[in-house]
Short mmCIF file of C-alpha atoms and ligand atoms in Angstrom, two decimals:
data_model
loop_
_atom_site.label_atom_id
_atom_site.label_comp_id
_atom_site.label_asym_id
_atom_site.label_seq_id
_atom_site.Cartn_x
_atom_site.Cartn_y
_atom_site.Cartn_z
CA MET A 276 107.40 92.51 72.96
CA GLY A 277 106.00 91.27 76.39
CA LEU A 278 102.26 90.57 77.28
CA THR A 279 100.01 92.47 78.11
CA VAL A 280 98.04 91.88 81.53
CA LEU A 281 94.88 93.60 82.96
CA ILE A 282 93.86 92.77 86.56
CA PRO A 283 90.88 94.45 87.60
CA GLY A 284 89.97 95.60 90.79
CA ALA A 285 92.17 96.66 93.68
CA GLY A 286 92.82 94.64 96.45
CA ALA A 287 95.60 92.79 98.30
CA ARG A 288 94.88 89.55 95.86
CA GLU A 289 95.08 91.83 92.59
CA ASN A 290 98.39 93.41 94.57
CA ALA A 291 99.86 89.85 94.98
CA TRP A 292 99.05 89.29 91.12
CA ALA A 293 101.07 92.36 89.70
CA TRP A 294 104.09 91.75 92.04
CA LYS A 295 104.50 88.55 90.83
CA LEU A 296 103.54 89.01 87.22
CA ALA A 297 106.12 91.87 87.09
CA GLN A 298 108.87 89.04 87.74
CA SER A 299 107.61 87.03 84.72
CA PRO A 300 110.06 87.68 81.56
CA ARG A 301 106.78 86.65 79.76
CA VAL A 302 105.29 89.95 80.85
CA GLY A 303 105.67 93.71 79.41
CA LYS A 304 102.93 95.55 80.84
CA ILE A 305 100.78 95.30 83.40
CA TYR A 306 97.04 97.68 83.95
CA CYS A 307 95.25 97.44 87.14
CA ALA A 308 91.47 98.93 87.18
CA PRO A 309 91.57 100.91 89.37
CA GLY A 310 94.29 99.65 91.49
CA THR A 311 95.99 100.87 93.75
CA PRO A 312 99.20 103.21 95.36
CA GLY A 313 100.54 99.13 95.73
CA THR A 314 100.09 97.86 91.90
CA ALA A 315 101.60 101.38 91.23
CA GLN A 316 104.74 99.99 92.33
CA PHE A 317 104.47 97.37 89.20
CA ALA A 318 101.73 98.77 86.95
CA GLU A 319 99.67 101.35 85.25
CA ASN A 320 96.70 102.36 87.35
CA VAL A 321 93.75 103.60 85.07
CA GLN A 322 90.15 104.73 86.17
CA ILE A 323 87.65 102.62 85.53
CA PRO A 324 85.54 100.79 87.98
CA PRO A 325 85.79 97.37 87.38
CA THR A 326 82.27 97.05 87.64
CA SER A 327 82.42 99.05 84.46
CA ILE A 328 82.43 95.84 82.25
CA ASP A 329 81.77 97.48 78.51
CA ARG A 330 84.31 100.30 79.58
CA LEU A 331 86.81 97.51 80.81
CA ALA A 332 86.67 95.50 76.88
CA ARG A 333 86.82 98.35 75.22
CA PHE A 334 90.20 99.40 77.40
CA ALA A 335 91.55 95.47 76.83
CA GLU A 336 90.42 96.38 72.69
CA ARG A 337 92.56 100.03 73.02
CA ARG A 338 95.73 98.25 73.88
CA SER A 339 95.48 95.57 72.61
CA ILE A 340 95.43 92.65 75.91
CA ASP A 341 96.86 90.24 76.41
CA LEU A 342 95.23 88.51 79.23
CA THR A 343 92.78 89.65 81.88
CA VAL A 344 92.82 88.54 85.63
CA VAL A 345 89.92 88.38 87.82
CA GLY A 346 89.62 87.59 91.01
CA ARG A 347 86.67 89.43 91.97
CA GLU A 348 83.86 87.13 92.60
CA ASP A 349 81.14 90.16 91.86
CA LEU A 350 83.01 90.84 88.29
CA LEU A 351 82.32 86.71 87.88
CA GLY A 352 78.68 86.98 88.68
CA LEU A 353 77.78 89.96 86.28
CA GLY A 354 79.47 87.86 83.61
CA ILE A 355 82.80 89.64 82.96
CA VAL A 356 84.44 86.74 81.36
CA ASN A 357 80.94 86.56 78.73
CA THR A 358 81.93 89.52 77.90
CA PHE A 359 85.32 89.60 77.23
CA ARG A 360 85.17 86.18 75.80
CA ALA A 361 82.27 87.27 73.36
CA ARG A 362 84.48 89.74 71.88
CA GLY A 363 87.52 87.39 71.10
CA LEU A 364 89.50 88.66 74.42
CA ARG A 365 91.32 86.26 76.52
CA ILE A 366 90.29 86.58 79.79
CA PHE A 367 91.50 83.81 82.69
CA GLY A 368 88.12 82.53 84.96
CA PRO A 369 84.92 81.18 85.19
CA THR A 370 81.66 82.01 83.06
CA ARG A 371 79.22 83.52 84.46
CA ALA A 372 77.26 80.50 84.40
CA ALA A 373 80.34 78.40 86.12
CA ALA A 374 81.10 80.62 88.88
CA GLU A 375 77.24 79.82 89.97
CA ILE A 376 79.23 77.29 92.17
CA GLU A 377 80.01 80.54 94.55
CA THR A 378 77.30 83.21 93.62
CA ASP A 379 74.48 81.20 94.17
CA LYS A 380 75.22 79.03 97.48
CA ALA A 381 71.63 77.68 97.60
CA LEU A 382 72.43 75.77 94.21
CA ALA A 383 76.11 75.15 94.99
CA LYS A 384 74.13 72.94 97.76
CA PHE A 385 71.80 71.26 95.91
CA MET A 386 74.37 70.29 93.14
CA MET A 387 76.71 68.77 96.13
CA SER A 388 73.78 66.72 97.17
CA VAL A 389 72.94 64.92 94.10
CA SER A 390 76.85 64.59 93.33
CA GLY A 391 77.36 63.05 96.51
CA ILE A 392 80.12 65.83 97.60
CA PRO A 393 80.57 65.45 100.92
CA THR A 394 78.94 68.27 102.65
CA GLY A 395 77.01 69.38 105.78
CA THR A 396 72.63 69.14 105.95
CA PHE A 397 71.20 72.45 104.89
CA ARG A 398 67.66 73.63 104.50
CA VAL A 399 67.08 76.55 101.65
CA PHE A 400 64.15 79.22 102.50
CA SER A 401 63.07 82.38 100.79
CA ARG A 402 60.08 83.04 102.82
CA TYR A 403 61.08 84.06 106.06
CA ASP A 404 58.17 82.36 108.29
CA GLU A 405 58.86 79.37 107.36
CA ALA A 406 62.73 79.29 107.90
CA VAL A 407 61.77 80.82 111.26
CA VAL A 408 59.24 77.75 112.10
CA TYR A 409 62.45 75.59 111.17
CA VAL A 410 65.42 76.93 113.11
CA VAL A 411 62.58 77.02 116.35
CA GLU A 412 62.06 73.05 115.57
CA CYS A 413 65.85 72.50 115.13
CA PHE A 414 67.20 74.29 118.13
CA THR A 415 63.91 72.62 120.30
CA HIS A 416 65.04 69.28 118.99
CA THR A 417 68.73 70.04 120.08
CA PRO A 418 69.35 72.31 122.56
CA GLY A 419 72.86 73.93 122.26
CA LEU A 420 72.87 73.12 118.98
CA THR A 421 74.66 75.20 116.49
CA LEU A 422 73.76 76.62 113.18
CA PHE A 423 75.11 78.77 110.24
CA ILE A 424 72.44 81.10 108.74
CA LYS A 425 73.86 82.23 104.85
CA ALA A 426 72.33 84.70 102.84
CA SER A 427 72.71 82.73 98.77
CA GLY A 428 73.79 85.83 97.21
CA LEU A 429 77.40 86.64 97.56
CA ALA A 430 77.49 88.76 100.68
CA SER A 431 81.82 89.98 100.33
CA GLY A 432 82.38 87.26 102.72
CA LYS A 433 80.10 89.00 105.38
CA GLY A 434 76.98 87.12 105.11
CA ALA A 435 77.39 84.21 107.12
CA TYR A 436 76.09 84.32 110.74
CA ARG A 437 77.12 81.74 113.32
CA CYS A 438 73.96 81.27 115.79
CA GLU A 439 74.30 79.10 119.14
CA THR A 440 71.08 80.38 120.60
CA LEU A 441 67.31 80.73 118.76
CA GLU A 442 67.63 84.44 119.23
CA LYS A 443 70.85 84.66 117.62
CA ALA A 444 68.72 82.78 114.40
CA GLN A 445 65.65 84.57 114.46
CA GLU A 446 67.95 87.50 114.47
CA ALA A 447 70.11 86.85 111.23
CA LEU A 448 66.83 85.92 109.51
CA TRP A 449 65.31 89.02 110.27
CA LYS A 450 68.57 90.56 109.45
CA ILE A 451 69.26 88.96 105.79
CA MET A 452 65.07 88.76 105.13
CA VAL A 453 63.26 91.66 106.04
CA GLY A 454 65.95 94.06 106.97
CA ARG A 455 67.77 92.92 103.72
CA VAL A 456 70.88 93.77 104.72
CA HIS A 457 72.47 91.86 102.04
CA GLN A 458 69.74 93.01 99.63
CA ASP A 459 68.78 90.47 96.36
CA ALA A 460 71.86 88.33 97.33
CA GLY A 461 69.31 87.56 100.79
CA ASP A 462 67.11 86.47 98.57
CA ASN A 463 67.22 82.70 99.24
CA VAL A 464 68.81 82.00 102.65
CA LEU A 465 70.42 78.56 104.00
CA VAL A 466 70.04 77.54 106.89
CA GLU A 467 73.45 75.00 107.46
CA GLU A 468 74.51 72.39 110.07
CA CYS A 469 78.37 73.05 111.68
CA ILE A 470 80.50 71.72 110.47
CA PRO A 471 83.31 71.00 113.76
CA GLY A 472 86.34 70.38 112.59
CA GLN A 473 89.27 73.11 110.83
CA GLU A 474 89.08 75.01 108.20
CA ILE A 475 91.41 74.24 104.58
CA SER A 476 91.16 76.95 101.83
CA ILE A 477 92.13 74.24 98.31
CA HIS A 478 92.99 76.33 95.07
CA ALA A 479 92.69 73.87 91.99
CA LEU A 480 93.41 75.81 88.58
CA ALA A 481 91.18 74.43 85.91
CA ASP A 482 91.38 74.72 82.66
CA GLY A 483 87.76 72.55 81.71
CA LYS A 484 89.48 69.33 80.99
CA SER A 485 92.29 68.89 83.75
CA SER A 486 93.09 70.85 87.37
CA ILE A 487 96.37 71.11 89.15
CA LEU A 488 96.21 71.33 93.30
CA PHE A 489 98.20 74.36 95.21
CA PRO A 490 99.05 73.31 98.95
CA PRO A 491 96.66 73.41 101.03
CA ALA A 492 96.30 76.94 103.10
CA GLN A 493 94.28 77.61 105.93
CA ASP A 494 92.55 80.93 106.79
CA HIS A 495 91.52 82.56 109.79
CA LYS A 496 87.52 84.12 109.27
CA THR A 497 86.67 85.52 112.30
CA ILE A 498 87.66 89.35 112.67
CA GLY A 499 89.53 88.49 116.18
CA GLU A 500 90.51 85.37 118.27
CA ASP A 501 87.45 84.68 119.35
CA GLU A 502 86.19 81.32 116.80
CA ARG A 503 82.83 83.26 117.53
CA SER A 504 83.15 87.00 116.54
CA PRO A 505 81.77 87.91 113.33
CA MET A 506 83.21 87.08 109.45
CA THR A 507 85.33 88.51 107.69
CA GLY A 508 86.28 87.50 103.96
CA GLY A 509 89.83 86.28 105.68
CA MET A 510 92.37 88.38 108.52
CA GLY A 511 95.31 85.80 107.65
CA VAL A 512 96.69 82.86 105.90
CA ILE A 513 99.73 79.98 106.19
CA THR A 514 100.37 77.95 103.51
CA PRO A 515 101.44 75.50 103.59
CA VAL A 516 99.19 73.13 106.28
CA PRO A 517 101.88 70.95 108.10
CA TRP A 518 99.16 68.33 109.31
CA PHE A 519 97.27 68.70 106.39
CA LYS A 520 99.79 65.81 104.04
CA ALA A 521 99.74 64.83 100.80
CA HIS A 522 97.29 61.79 101.09
CA ASP A 523 94.94 64.12 103.00
CA MET A 524 95.24 66.32 99.46
CA ALA A 525 94.56 63.30 97.50
CA ALA A 526 91.48 62.44 99.56
CA VAL A 527 90.47 66.00 98.79
CA ASP A 528 90.91 65.82 94.79
CA ARG A 529 89.40 62.46 94.58
CA GLN A 530 86.44 63.21 96.73
CA ILE A 531 85.86 67.00 96.32
CA VAL A 532 87.22 68.77 93.07
CA LEU A 533 87.29 66.71 90.39
CA PRO A 534 83.88 65.28 91.12
CA THR A 535 82.70 68.94 91.36
CA LEU A 536 84.62 69.52 87.59
CA SER A 537 83.01 66.83 86.11
CA MET A 538 79.54 67.84 87.88
CA LEU A 539 79.65 71.92 86.41
CA ALA A 540 81.03 70.12 83.02
CA SER A 541 78.14 68.20 82.84
CA SER A 542 75.47 70.81 84.15
CA GLY A 543 76.47 72.73 80.87
CA ARG A 544 78.89 75.18 83.10
CA ARG A 545 82.56 73.47 82.02
CA PHE A 546 84.78 75.33 84.85
CA SER A 547 88.18 77.03 83.85
CA GLY A 548 89.97 79.63 86.46
CA CYS A 549 90.36 78.62 90.24
CA LEU A 550 88.40 76.46 91.91
CA PHE A 551 88.27 77.52 95.82
CA PRO A 552 86.80 75.07 98.33
CA GLY A 553 86.58 76.22 101.24
CA LEU A 554 87.12 72.88 103.91
CA LYS A 555 86.26 71.20 106.82
CA ILE A 556 88.20 68.89 107.98
CA THR A 557 86.24 66.39 109.72
CA ASN A 558 86.41 62.84 111.21
CA GLU A 559 84.17 61.28 108.34
CA GLY A 560 86.72 63.16 106.16
CA PRO A 561 86.90 66.84 104.28
CA LYS A 562 83.51 68.67 103.99
CA VAL A 563 82.91 71.47 101.51
CA LEU A 564 81.74 74.47 103.24
CA GLU A 565 80.80 76.30 100.69
CA PHE A 566 83.17 76.87 96.80
CA ASN A 567 84.67 80.03 95.39
CA ALA A 568 85.30 80.51 91.84
CA ARG A 569 88.20 82.50 92.00
CA PHE A 570 91.58 82.47 94.12
CA GLY A 571 91.04 83.85 97.60
CA ASP A 572 92.13 87.15 99.37
CA PRO A 573 94.08 86.75 101.56
CA GLU A 574 95.30 83.30 100.52
CA THR A 575 96.55 84.47 96.84
CA GLN A 576 98.80 86.97 98.51
CA ALA A 577 100.39 83.88 100.78
CA TYR A 578 99.93 82.03 97.39
CA MET A 579 102.23 84.16 95.44
CA ARG A 580 105.25 84.52 97.78
CA LEU A 581 105.40 80.54 97.65
CA LEU A 582 105.08 80.02 94.07
CA LYS A 583 108.13 79.34 91.93
CA SER A 584 106.65 79.05 88.70
CA ASP A 585 105.71 81.79 86.10
CA LEU A 586 101.89 83.09 86.91
CA VAL A 587 100.99 84.44 83.01
CA GLU A 588 102.30 80.83 81.83
CA LEU A 589 99.68 78.82 84.10
CA LEU A 590 96.70 81.58 83.71
CA TRP A 591 97.54 80.83 79.94
CA ALA A 592 97.61 77.58 80.12
CA CYS A 593 93.85 78.05 82.34
CA THR A 594 92.50 79.92 78.88
CA ASP A 595 94.14 77.68 75.99
CA GLY A 596 92.96 74.12 77.69
CA THR A 597 97.60 73.41 78.01
CA LEU A 598 96.96 73.21 82.17
CA ALA A 599 97.94 69.31 81.46
CA THR A 600 101.48 70.37 80.26
CA CYS A 601 102.20 72.22 83.01
CA LYS A 602 103.71 72.04 86.34
CA LEU A 603 104.04 73.55 89.60
CA GLY A 604 107.16 74.69 91.29
CA TRP A 605 106.77 76.11 94.58
CA ARG A 606 109.52 77.11 97.10
CA GLY A 607 110.21 75.29 100.43
CA GLY A 608 109.36 76.72 103.73
CA PHE A 609 105.92 78.38 104.79
CA ALA A 610 103.92 81.31 103.84
CA ALA A 611 101.55 83.67 105.81
CA SER A 612 99.82 86.83 105.30
CA ILE A 613 98.49 89.10 107.95
CA THR A 614 95.42 91.77 107.66
CA LEU A 615 95.68 94.68 108.07
CA ALA A 616 92.24 96.30 108.50
CA SER A 617 90.75 99.47 110.09
CA GLY A 618 89.22 99.48 113.18
CA TRP A 619 85.66 99.56 112.48
CA TYR A 620 85.71 96.68 109.64
CA PRO A 621 83.80 94.05 109.37
CA TYR A 622 80.46 96.11 110.82
CA GLU A 623 80.15 99.39 108.04
CA GLN A 624 80.20 98.85 104.15
CA LYS A 625 82.62 102.36 104.56
CA GLY A 626 83.57 103.65 107.52
CA LYS A 627 86.63 106.00 108.48
CA CYS A 628 89.43 106.20 106.09
CA GLY A 629 91.53 108.93 105.25
CA PHE A 630 94.18 108.25 108.12
CA PRO A 631 98.48 108.17 107.28
CA ILE A 632 99.88 104.84 107.81
CA GLN A 633 103.57 104.56 109.11
CA GLY A 634 105.89 101.51 108.48
CA ILE A 635 105.72 99.67 105.74
CA LYS A 636 109.12 100.82 104.29
CA GLU A 637 110.65 99.33 107.50
CA ALA A 638 108.17 96.34 107.87
CA GLU A 639 109.73 95.27 104.20
CA LYS A 640 112.50 95.49 106.10
CA VAL A 641 111.88 92.06 107.82
CA PRO A 642 113.41 89.37 106.23
CA GLY A 643 111.34 87.41 103.70
CA VAL A 644 108.79 90.57 104.26
CA VAL A 645 106.61 91.97 101.32
CA VAL A 646 103.49 94.58 102.45
CA PHE A 647 100.34 94.46 99.65
CA HIS A 648 97.95 97.19 99.75
CA ALA A 649 93.91 96.77 99.84
CA GLY A 650 92.36 100.06 101.36
CA THR A 651 94.74 102.60 100.48
CA LYS A 652 95.38 105.72 98.74
CA LEU A 653 97.59 108.67 98.74
CA ILE A 654 95.99 112.21 99.66
CA ASP A 655 98.35 115.02 98.87
CA GLY A 656 101.08 112.33 98.76
CA THR A 657 100.53 110.68 102.36
CA LEU A 658 99.86 107.59 101.85
CA CYS A 659 95.99 106.16 103.66
CA THR A 660 93.68 104.00 104.49
CA ASP A 661 90.55 103.87 102.37
CA GLY A 662 88.84 101.08 102.57
CA GLY A 663 88.10 97.77 105.56
CA ARG A 664 90.69 95.48 104.55
CA VAL A 665 94.35 97.65 104.12
CA LEU A 666 96.98 95.81 103.84
CA SER A 667 98.10 92.23 103.70
CA VAL A 668 101.47 92.00 105.35
CA THR A 669 102.96 88.61 103.27
CA ALA A 670 106.32 86.87 104.92
CA LEU A 671 108.54 83.54 104.16
CA GLY A 672 110.34 80.90 106.40
CA ALA A 673 112.02 78.30 106.65
CA SER A 674 109.98 77.11 109.38
CA LEU A 675 106.30 78.15 110.15
CA ARG A 676 106.95 79.94 113.46
CA GLU A 677 109.83 81.33 111.94
CA THR A 678 107.57 82.39 109.08
CA LEU A 679 105.60 83.93 111.63
CA ASP A 680 107.79 85.14 113.52
CA HIS A 681 108.95 87.65 110.49
CA ALA A 682 104.63 87.84 109.51
CA TYR A 683 104.37 90.11 112.93
CA GLU A 684 107.30 91.74 113.62
CA ALA A 685 106.71 93.20 110.33
CA VAL A 686 103.32 93.89 111.71
CA HIS A 687 104.26 95.70 114.73
CA LEU A 688 105.96 98.35 112.46
CA VAL A 689 103.26 98.89 110.79
CA SER A 690 100.98 101.37 112.04
CA PHE A 691 97.49 103.32 111.03
CA LYS A 692 94.64 104.89 113.98
CA GLY A 693 92.04 102.34 114.51
CA MET A 694 94.11 99.28 113.04
CA GLN A 695 93.28 96.09 114.25
CA TYR A 696 94.80 92.35 113.24
CA ARG A 697 94.21 88.59 115.24
CA LYS A 698 97.14 87.73 116.74
CA ASN A 699 96.91 84.13 116.57
CA ILE A 700 97.43 83.23 112.83
CA GLY A 701 99.19 80.00 112.26
CA ALA A 702 98.99 79.27 116.24
CA LYS A 703 96.71 76.35 116.18
CA ALA A 704 99.23 75.09 112.97
CA LEU A 705 102.48 74.78 115.24
N1 LIG B 930 89.39 84.35 101.78
C1 LIG B 930 88.23 83.85 101.74
C2 LIG B 930 87.66 84.07 100.59
O1 LIG B 930 88.81 84.92 99.59
O2 LIG B 930 86.72 83.54 100.17
#
């Protein structure tokens, strides 16, 4: 009998895990809660909302789930790992306290500044009037400045505002602190310097004692090709990043990953799971933009395509402190994932959905292409859109050029009403 695995969630990241775990000779059965028509190809979907953590734990007990794998940060913030562990259930991911490195951005910044982990300058405000006075001072002293204004709590990747003018900064503060568009997540607001440089995503598996790095990835966060367009959770990823070399990764490990894990441990937040620092690479070296306490989306979709090792062995090792015995194996070449989104994304929480999706079968005939589902559902047997992020088109190739050619050839075969995607994923790394 193989292992039984439970994946709470319904994103393309969860679909990529199900796809990869289904290839493991050690995995017998996979459940996704609630999953998508995409995960249904590899798993049994169970209609339990993932935020119903007690129901999920009871399900895990009834079905003798051997391992639960969590990616959603809201579930980590709700303490899913604490609940499962308290009931003797094995689960991959950090505790609620350890996940604060992501769920409380103000705390993360304070921890970085006291531990000397490189990051940009920042101020934290809980009062709107004080925040406004500060941004007025900033723009008066430094005309032409760019600031980032961020909700400190979780905001589905949409709580960061790039502000190139005082008016934009005031508008962002008003939205978050007075309009409360991100609700409690905006109780504290960070005003940060804009760190120049290219963005890199780092993923480090950790078991509380040791850690192991994935290859570097590069996400593209804004909805459009213009880097000043609105932020999303991620519109496309490439991995590895050709210009980010082994010695750069060694510096990231030394200056950021290892000190962060020891800082978390010494503050009573021993971290096991996937630590994902989002970095900016500057002339002074890497600086942390933010920490995530989980696998990224769409990073995971590209990683799962490139990973040769058995995923379940790695996740299991993180839960029982044996990561030091594991080695990561990767295919040669590159992987890319491109997000296909609904036309209204990322503006509304839930805009118009239910549009038929065509062309996935044809897209998957392109060499090296696999399409993962995020916001999809079956309506009378027809696959339709059901969210902002709809599909993740992934591709492999020997070179980055070939990978992106395959990915975009596949993207052009898929269609649904209002479909949007970025046309320059990976372009600056070519
Ligand atoms: N792709 C960025 C994230 O998962 O937060």
